[in-house]
Amino acid sequence: MARGELIFISGGVRSGKSAYAESLVRTAGSGRKVYLASGQAHDEEMKERIERHRQDRQEDGWHTVEQAYRMDRVLENLQPNDLVLWDCVTTWLANELYEGWEKGSMCAEIPGCMEMKWSSLQKTILEMLDTVDVLAVVSNEVLDDFVRDELYQSWLGRIHIWLVQQAGQAIEMENGLAFRRK
């Protein structure tokens, strides 16, 4: 794999995309394995799941960076030659798009808010690729996600198109099988 290679992996829920992405990153080179996690602990069950996953990854040699929002803050945690797995775009998108809903004013309703976050994410991904050897990005399929919101699906589609355009490899997962689309 070339330095700064972006690999985009998409698939339905339980398609095997995350496990496939982990195996790709694990065998991509000798750099440090970094897992970018965008999940949030909204309740005790989720807090326990996140901690269990973090512990499992640590035992497997992964360095975990928890970043639910503001992916640009990840840059300070990356080193040259890192092998990075970001799982998952859909979690980040839901966090950012609906940020502020509990206060009655979410980003999705504020003109230009999501455009600003998307612009920052694009810049961040390109900066990551200037540092790391591999960035594998995992996402759910646009119409196969738990969120049935037209605005959410539109943003996810927009993000996917850009990621595929930037990617050296675009892979679609289905029932544990990988299909290279690019």
Tab-separated table of C-alpha atoms in Angstrom:
chain	number	residue	atom	x	y	z
A	1	MET	CA	0.000	0.000	0.000
A	2	ALA	CA	1.235	3.488	-0.857
A	3	ARG	CA	1.915	6.145	1.754
A	4	GLY	CA	-1.188	8.091	2.572
A	5	GLU	CA	-3.564	5.640	0.984
A	6	LEU	CA	-7.265	6.067	1.697
A	7	ILE	CA	-9.357	2.908	1.736
A	8	PHE	CA	-13.127	3.348	1.927
A	9	ILE	CA	-15.180	0.378	3.126
A	10	SER	CA	-18.957	0.448	3.092
A	11	GLY	CA	-21.588	-2.151	3.790
A	12	GLY	CA	-24.816	-2.923	5.529
A	13	VAL	CA	-25.213	-3.420	9.225
A	14	ARG	CA	-23.490	-6.680	10.212
A	15	SER	CA	-21.892	-7.043	6.766
A	16	GLY	CA	-18.450	-7.710	8.219
A	17	LYS	CA	-17.057	-4.325	7.158
A	18	SER	CA	-15.455	-3.456	10.504
A	19	ALA	CA	-13.748	-6.829	10.916
A	20	TYR	CA	-12.532	-6.675	7.305
A	21	ALA	CA	-11.191	-3.136	7.827
A	22	GLU	CA	-9.361	-4.220	10.984
A	23	SER	CA	-7.696	-7.104	9.143
A	24	LEU	CA	-6.682	-4.789	6.273
A	25	VAL	CA	-5.129	-2.260	8.620
A	26	ARG	CA	-3.507	-4.940	10.777
A	27	THR	CA	-1.622	-6.302	7.736
A	28	ALA	CA	-0.985	-2.981	5.931
A	29	GLY	CA	2.469	-2.368	7.344
A	30	SER	CA	4.586	-2.096	10.433
A	31	GLY	CA	3.348	1.267	11.710
A	32	ARG	CA	1.348	1.877	14.860
A	33	LYS	CA	-2.271	0.728	14.602
A	34	VAL	CA	-4.636	3.561	15.519
A	35	TYR	CA	-8.375	3.149	15.960
A	36	LEU	CA	-10.456	6.335	15.679
A	37	ALA	CA	-13.678	5.773	17.595
A	38	SER	CA	-16.572	8.191	17.227
A	39	GLY	CA	-19.067	6.500	19.556
A	40	GLN	CA	-20.471	8.241	22.613
A	41	ALA	CA	-21.614	6.908	25.960
A	42	HIS	CA	-25.145	8.231	26.392
A	43	ASP	CA	-26.028	5.578	28.935
A	44	GLU	CA	-24.371	3.040	31.208
A	45	GLU	CA	-24.724	0.174	28.706
A	46	MET	CA	-22.975	2.134	25.960
A	47	LYS	CA	-20.291	3.270	28.394
A	48	GLU	CA	-19.559	-0.369	29.239
A	49	ARG	CA	-19.501	-1.372	25.537
A	50	ILE	CA	-17.072	1.411	24.669
A	51	GLU	CA	-14.782	0.484	27.549
A	52	ARG	CA	-14.891	-3.229	26.611
A	53	HIS	CA	-14.053	-2.453	22.964
A	54	ARG	CA	-11.248	-0.081	24.002
A	55	GLN	CA	-9.773	-2.770	26.276
A	56	ASP	CA	-10.048	-5.454	23.571
A	57	ARG	CA	-8.301	-3.207	21.037
A	58	GLN	CA	-5.568	-2.305	23.517
A	59	GLU	CA	-4.869	-5.981	24.171
A	60	ASP	CA	-4.627	-6.470	20.405
A	61	GLY	CA	-2.025	-3.697	20.079
A	62	TRP	CA	-4.285	-0.842	18.941
A	63	HIS	CA	-3.957	2.742	20.136
A	64	THR	CA	-7.508	4.133	20.482
A	65	VAL	CA	-8.408	7.787	19.978
A	66	GLU	CA	-11.928	8.633	21.134
A	67	GLN	CA	-13.240	11.513	19.052
A	68	ALA	CA	-17.004	11.788	18.727
A	69	TYR	CA	-16.848	15.349	17.357
A	70	ARG	CA	-14.232	17.593	15.761
A	71	MET	CA	-12.159	15.035	13.897
A	72	ASP	CA	-9.491	17.715	13.357
A	73	ARG	CA	-8.460	17.126	16.973
A	74	VAL	CA	-7.305	13.645	15.942
A	75	LEU	CA	-4.371	15.104	14.014
A	76	GLU	CA	-2.360	15.839	17.143
A	77	ASN	CA	-2.580	12.132	18.080
A	78	LEU	CA	-1.234	10.797	14.771
A	79	GLN	CA	2.355	9.967	13.930
A	80	PRO	CA	4.131	9.342	10.628
A	81	ASN	CA	3.566	5.817	9.322
A	82	ASP	CA	0.464	5.183	11.459
A	83	LEU	CA	-2.068	2.703	10.145
A	84	VAL	CA	-5.426	4.261	10.958
A	85	LEU	CA	-8.914	2.795	11.069
A	86	TRP	CA	-11.857	5.185	11.459
A	87	ASP	CA	-14.994	3.310	12.385
A	88	CYS	CA	-17.385	4.872	11.561
A	89	VAL	CA	-18.511	7.820	9.407
A	90	THR	CA	-22.178	7.256	10.218
A	91	THR	CA	-21.624	7.692	13.959
A	92	TRP	CA	-19.636	10.890	13.391
A	93	LEU	CA	-22.322	12.229	11.038
A	94	ALA	CA	-25.143	11.585	13.500
A	95	ASN	CA	-23.112	13.219	16.296
A	96	GLU	CA	-22.399	16.332	14.229
A	97	LEU	CA	-25.702	16.689	12.345
A	98	TYR	CA	-27.873	16.370	15.443
A	99	GLU	CA	-25.500	18.152	17.833
A	100	GLY	CA	-27.572	20.398	20.091
A	101	TRP	CA	-30.877	18.520	19.694
A	102	GLU	CA	-31.206	18.205	23.472
A	103	LYS	CA	-31.148	22.009	23.695
A	104	GLY	CA	-33.626	22.425	20.846
A	105	SER	CA	-31.233	23.796	18.219
A	106	MET	CA	-29.364	21.142	16.264
A	107	CYS	CA	-26.717	21.753	13.637
A	108	ALA	CA	-28.958	20.334	10.886
A	109	GLU	CA	-31.310	23.303	11.387
A	110	ILE	CA	-28.646	26.019	11.446
A	111	PRO	CA	-27.780	27.352	7.964
A	112	GLY	CA	-24.167	26.581	7.050
A	113	CYS	CA	-23.439	24.566	10.196
A	114	MET	CA	-23.074	21.190	8.521
A	115	GLU	CA	-21.262	22.674	5.535
A	116	MET	CA	-18.645	24.065	7.934
A	117	LYS	CA	-18.252	20.682	9.698
A	118	TRP	CA	-18.009	18.855	6.355
A	119	SER	CA	-15.377	21.273	5.060
A	120	SER	CA	-13.357	20.741	8.236
A	121	LEU	CA	-13.641	16.957	7.902
A	122	GLN	CA	-12.444	17.030	4.267
A	123	LYS	CA	-9.427	19.134	5.242
A	124	THR	CA	-8.711	16.830	8.190
A	125	ILE	CA	-8.825	13.668	6.079
A	126	LEU	CA	-6.414	15.175	3.547
A	127	GLU	CA	-4.082	16.240	6.375
A	128	MET	CA	-4.260	12.734	7.844
A	129	LEU	CA	-3.197	11.319	4.496
A	130	ASP	CA	-0.140	13.593	4.548
A	131	THR	CA	0.973	11.921	7.794
A	132	VAL	CA	-0.234	8.331	7.950
A	133	ASP	CA	0.529	5.356	5.714
A	134	VAL	CA	-3.053	4.105	5.572
A	135	LEU	CA	-6.421	5.545	6.517
A	136	ALA	CA	-9.247	3.010	6.314
A	137	VAL	CA	-12.663	4.618	6.657
A	138	VAL	CA	-15.716	2.479	7.433
A	139	SER	CA	-19.326	3.495	6.850
A	140	ASN	CA	-22.794	2.022	6.629
A	141	GLU	CA	-24.630	2.026	3.329
A	142	VAL	CA	-26.714	5.152	2.811
A	143	LEU	CA	-30.111	3.441	2.803
A	144	ASP	CA	-29.166	0.622	5.166
A	145	ASP	CA	-28.683	2.732	8.257
A	146	PHE	CA	-30.788	3.033	11.353
A	147	VAL	CA	-31.478	6.725	10.705
A	148	ARG	CA	-34.314	7.177	8.218
A	149	ASP	CA	-33.915	10.910	7.865
A	150	GLU	CA	-33.682	12.403	4.371
A	151	LEU	CA	-31.189	15.082	5.429
A	152	TYR	CA	-28.978	12.500	7.150
A	153	GLN	CA	-29.064	10.190	4.127
A	154	SER	CA	-28.300	13.087	1.782
A	155	TRP	CA	-25.228	14.088	3.816
A	156	LEU	CA	-24.064	10.484	4.098
A	157	GLY	CA	-24.340	10.083	0.321
A	158	ARG	CA	-22.407	13.295	-0.249
A	159	ILE	CA	-19.648	12.143	2.105
A	160	HIS	CA	-19.486	8.707	0.484
A	161	ILE	CA	-19.120	10.178	-3.012
A	162	TRP	CA	-16.191	12.339	-1.909
A	163	LEU	CA	-14.513	9.456	-0.036
A	164	VAL	CA	-14.782	7.166	-3.065
A	165	GLN	CA	-13.304	9.911	-5.257
A	166	GLN	CA	-10.347	10.293	-2.875
A	167	ALA	CA	-9.853	6.592	-2.161
A	168	GLY	CA	-7.203	4.382	-3.684
A	169	GLN	CA	-9.546	1.489	-2.903
A	170	ALA	CA	-13.319	1.477	-2.436
A	171	ILE	CA	-14.716	-1.763	-1.067
A	172	GLU	CA	-18.298	-2.838	-0.588
A	173	MET	CA	-18.981	-5.544	1.973
A	174	GLU	CA	-21.879	-7.949	1.722
A	175	ASN	CA	-22.362	-10.990	3.942
A	176	GLY	CA	-18.701	-11.022	4.897
A	177	LEU	CA	-17.516	-10.848	1.280
A	178	ALA	CA	-15.475	-7.908	-0.020
A	179	PHE	CA	-16.176	-6.507	-3.467
A	180	ARG	CA	-13.642	-3.978	-4.743
A	181	ARG	CA	-15.390	-1.175	-6.565
A	182	LYS	CA	-12.269	0.867	-7.233
